mmCIF file of C-alpha atoms in Angstrom:
data_model
loop_
_atom_site.group_PDB
_atom_site.id
_atom_site.type_symbol
_atom_site.label_atom_id
_atom_site.label_comp_id
_atom_site.label_asym_id
_atom_site.label_seq_id
_atom_site.Cartn_x
_atom_site.Cartn_y
_atom_site.Cartn_z
ATOM 1 C CA UNK A 1 -9.761 -24.611 37.895
ATOM 2 C CA UNK A 2 -12.919 -23.826 39.765
ATOM 3 C CA UNK A 3 -13.973 -20.248 39.024
ATOM 4 C CA UNK A 4 -15.185 -21.078 35.548
ATOM 5 C CA UNK A 5 -13.565 -18.556 33.206
ATOM 6 C CA UNK A 6 -10.299 -17.294 31.773
ATOM 7 C CA UNK A 7 -9.781 -13.543 31.516
ATOM 8 C CA UNK A 8 -7.579 -11.864 28.932
ATOM 9 C CA UNK A 9 -6.200 -8.335 29.183
ATOM 10 C CA UNK A 10 -4.764 -6.834 26.022
ATOM 11 C CA UNK A 11 -5.086 -6.397 22.305
ATOM 12 C CA UNK A 12 -8.007 -7.019 20.007
ATOM 13 C CA UNK A 13 -7.221 -6.015 16.425
ATOM 14 C CA UNK A 14 -8.737 -5.503 13.020
ATOM 15 C CA UNK A 15 -6.323 -7.356 10.711
ATOM 16 C CA UNK A 16 -5.789 -6.764 6.997
ATOM 17 C CA UNK A 17 -3.370 -8.867 5.004
ATOM 18 C CA UNK A 18 -2.480 -8.753 1.349
ATOM 19 C CA UNK A 19 -0.586 -11.395 -0.591
ATOM 20 C CA UNK A 20 0.886 -10.683 -3.983
ATOM 21 C CA UNK A 21 0.278 -13.106 -6.861
ATOM 22 C CA UNK A 22 3.780 -12.470 -8.250
ATOM 23 C CA UNK A 23 7.012 -11.361 -6.584
ATOM 24 C CA UNK A 24 6.427 -7.881 -5.119
ATOM 25 C CA UNK A 25 7.574 -4.902 -7.111
ATOM 26 C CA UNK A 26 8.433 -1.952 -4.854
ATOM 27 C CA UNK A 27 6.652 1.332 -5.484
ATOM 28 C CA UNK A 28 4.050 -0.301 -7.728
ATOM 29 C CA UNK A 29 0.521 -1.649 -7.482
ATOM 30 C CA UNK A 30 0.810 -5.419 -7.155
ATOM 31 C CA UNK A 31 -2.089 -7.724 -8.036
ATOM 32 C CA UNK A 32 -2.961 -10.106 -5.253
ATOM 33 C CA UNK A 33 -5.473 -11.251 -2.670
ATOM 34 C CA UNK A 34 -6.723 -9.420 0.427
ATOM 35 C CA UNK A 35 -8.026 -10.861 3.673
ATOM 36 C CA UNK A 36 -9.777 -9.127 6.566
ATOM 37 C CA UNK A 37 -10.128 -10.768 9.974
ATOM 38 C CA UNK A 38 -10.074 -10.014 13.665
ATOM 39 C CA UNK A 39 -7.051 -10.775 15.790
ATOM 40 C CA UNK A 40 -4.815 -9.492 18.526
ATOM 41 C CA UNK A 41 -2.696 -11.750 20.715
ATOM 42 C CA UNK A 42 -5.032 -11.756 23.704
ATOM 43 C CA UNK A 43 -8.235 -12.026 21.674
ATOM 44 C CA UNK A 44 -6.800 -14.905 19.631
ATOM 45 C CA UNK A 45 -5.753 -16.833 22.728
ATOM 46 C CA UNK A 46 -9.227 -16.397 24.225
ATOM 47 C CA UNK A 47 -10.858 -17.583 21.002
ATOM 48 C CA UNK A 48 -8.811 -20.777 21.088
ATOM 49 C CA UNK A 49 -9.637 -21.353 24.747
ATOM 50 C CA UNK A 50 -13.322 -20.844 23.921
ATOM 51 C CA UNK A 51 -13.049 -23.445 21.152
ATOM 52 C CA UNK A 52 -12.245 -26.108 23.730
ATOM 53 C CA UNK A 53 -15.344 -25.119 25.671
ATOM 54 C CA UNK A 54 -13.949 -22.948 28.438
ATOM 55 C CA UNK A 55 -15.646 -19.562 29.071
ATOM 56 C CA UNK A 56 -13.554 -16.456 28.428
ATOM 57 C CA UNK A 57 -13.810 -12.734 29.144
ATOM 58 C CA UNK A 58 -11.889 -9.989 27.323
ATOM 59 C CA UNK A 59 -10.621 -6.742 28.816
ATOM 60 C CA UNK A 60 -9.487 -4.549 25.947
ATOM 61 C CA UNK A 61 -10.231 -1.272 24.197
ATOM 62 C CA UNK A 62 -11.777 -0.656 20.793
ATOM 63 C CA UNK A 63 -12.753 2.509 18.985
ATOM 64 C CA UNK A 64 -16.318 3.496 18.206
ATOM 65 C CA UNK A 65 -15.679 2.691 14.548
ATOM 66 C CA UNK A 66 -16.699 -0.063 12.138
ATOM 67 C CA UNK A 67 -13.528 -2.007 12.959
ATOM 68 C CA UNK A 68 -14.349 -1.942 16.660
ATOM 69 C CA UNK A 69 -17.870 -3.204 15.997
ATOM 70 C CA UNK A 70 -16.470 -6.026 13.853
ATOM 71 C CA UNK A 71 -13.998 -6.972 16.597
ATOM 72 C CA UNK A 72 -16.813 -7.094 19.169
ATOM 73 C CA UNK A 73 -19.227 -8.985 16.894
ATOM 74 C CA UNK A 74 -16.706 -11.613 15.779
ATOM 75 C CA UNK A 75 -15.397 -12.064 19.313
ATOM 76 C CA UNK A 76 -18.926 -12.552 20.654
ATOM 77 C CA UNK A 77 -19.629 -15.113 17.925
ATOM 78 C CA UNK A 78 -16.470 -16.919 19.071
ATOM 79 C CA UNK A 79 -18.011 -17.106 22.589
ATOM 80 C CA UNK A 80 -15.734 -14.468 24.099
ATOM 81 C CA UNK A 81 -17.534 -12.272 26.637
ATOM 82 C CA UNK A 82 -16.861 -8.709 25.457
ATOM 83 C CA UNK A 83 -19.265 -6.973 27.852
ATOM 84 C CA UNK A 84 -16.412 -5.236 29.685
ATOM 85 C CA UNK A 85 -14.426 -4.099 26.648
ATOM 86 C CA UNK A 86 -13.847 -0.360 26.736
ATOM 87 C CA UNK A 87 -15.326 1.481 23.735
ATOM 88 C CA UNK A 88 -13.399 4.717 23.237
ATOM 89 C CA UNK A 89 -15.262 7.546 21.498
ATOM 90 C CA UNK A 90 -13.691 9.216 18.460
ATOM 91 C CA UNK A 91 -10.802 6.729 18.337
ATOM 92 C CA UNK A 92 -9.729 4.156 15.789
ATOM 93 C CA UNK A 93 -9.579 0.538 16.840
ATOM 94 C CA UNK A 94 -6.308 -1.327 16.967
ATOM 95 C CA UNK A 95 -5.326 -2.538 13.515
ATOM 96 C CA UNK A 96 -2.629 -4.572 11.837
ATOM 97 C CA UNK A 97 -1.720 -4.438 8.145
ATOM 98 C CA UNK A 98 0.626 -6.988 6.597
ATOM 99 C CA UNK A 99 1.972 -7.261 3.056
ATOM 100 C CA UNK A 100 3.058 -10.750 2.030
ATOM 101 C CA UNK A 101 5.280 -11.896 -0.800
ATOM 102 C CA UNK A 102 3.788 -14.359 -3.281
ATOM 103 C CA UNK A 103 5.488 -17.193 -1.346
ATOM 104 C CA UNK A 104 3.731 -16.141 1.874
ATOM 105 C CA UNK A 105 6.738 -14.485 3.538
ATOM 106 C CA UNK A 106 5.955 -11.138 5.135
ATOM 107 C CA UNK A 107 7.529 -8.180 3.364
ATOM 108 C CA UNK A 108 6.380 -5.601 5.921
ATOM 109 C CA UNK A 109 3.660 -4.813 8.417
ATOM 110 C CA UNK A 110 2.263 -1.803 10.211
ATOM 111 C CA UNK A 111 0.699 -2.091 13.637
ATOM 112 C CA UNK A 112 -1.503 0.705 15.019
ATOM 113 C CA UNK A 113 -2.116 -0.166 18.656
ATOM 114 C CA UNK A 114 -2.413 3.324 20.148
ATOM 115 C CA UNK A 115 -5.836 2.547 21.633
ATOM 116 C CA UNK A 116 -4.225 0.121 24.090
ATOM 117 C CA UNK A 117 -3.018 3.205 26.001
ATOM 118 C CA UNK A 118 -6.650 3.537 27.178
ATOM 119 C CA UNK A 119 -6.232 0.390 29.282
ATOM 120 C CA UNK A 120 -5.489 2.503 32.320
ATOM 121 C CA UNK A 121 -5.024 1.495 35.921
ATOM 122 C CA UNK A 122 -8.517 2.909 36.583
ATOM 123 C CA UNK A 123 -9.988 0.569 33.958
ATOM 124 C CA UNK A 124 -8.179 -2.371 35.572
ATOM 125 C CA UNK A 125 -9.380 -1.366 39.051
ATOM 126 C CA UNK A 126 -12.943 -1.122 37.743
ATOM 127 C CA UNK A 127 -12.615 -4.741 36.580
ATOM 128 C CA UNK A 128 -10.700 -5.956 39.645
ATOM 129 C CA UNK A 129 -13.321 -8.504 40.709
ATOM 130 C CA UNK A 130 -13.407 -10.078 37.241
ATOM 131 C CA UNK A 131 -9.638 -10.396 37.291
ATOM 132 C CA UNK A 132 -9.211 -11.879 40.762
ATOM 133 C CA UNK A 133 -12.144 -14.269 40.340
ATOM 134 C CA UNK A 134 -10.840 -15.803 37.120
ATOM 135 C CA UNK A 135 -9.207 -19.222 36.961
ATOM 136 C CA UNK A 136 -6.454 -17.965 34.722
ATOM 137 C CA UNK A 137 -5.324 -14.625 33.341
ATOM 138 C CA UNK A 138 -3.739 -13.974 29.940
ATOM 139 C CA UNK A 139 -1.842 -10.683 29.639
ATOM 140 C CA UNK A 140 -0.736 -9.311 26.295
ATOM 141 C CA UNK A 141 2.993 -8.630 25.949
ATOM 142 C CA UNK A 142 2.156 -5.182 24.492
ATOM 143 C CA UNK A 143 1.166 -4.090 28.016
ATOM 144 C CA UNK A 144 4.651 -4.661 29.419
ATOM 145 C CA UNK A 145 5.456 -0.996 28.737
ATOM 146 C CA UNK A 146 2.710 0.137 31.106
ATOM 147 C CA UNK A 147 4.428 -0.151 34.498
ATOM 148 C CA UNK A 148 1.218 0.712 36.421
ATOM 149 C CA UNK A 149 -0.574 -2.300 34.938
ATOM 150 C CA UNK A 150 2.340 -4.661 35.463
ATOM 151 C CA UNK A 151 2.692 -3.621 39.121
ATOM 152 C CA UNK A 152 -1.051 -3.733 39.827
ATOM 153 C CA UNK A 153 -2.238 -5.976 42.638
#
């Protein structure tokens, strides 16, 4: 590798998980523990690459909400370059909510990734030089449905 960075195109999420203290009781309020973090397949991969000392750049979309600011702040603190992340006005950032049984098994999850639809072919073209000058590119599987992005280049 000689171009000095890895680029990732895809999801960056605001994650919320809850784990019940006792076996879950449907249709009831269950005591437990909550955790908030940032995630997303692409963002997580870039964070791990950054941990081994290799520079990374993220191409993603976040809303202009508190969750989006947290995603950007935490990603920057993890040494991910977020300077080209698209901030979409009046939109909610990508989020993931999981409910875990007391043994840690997931009971259910809800994923709200609608903001990824803002990763248009125009956005990719605008960042063309960053993409082609990277050593390696990570592409989120959630983008596979966007045929224009998959066929780009």
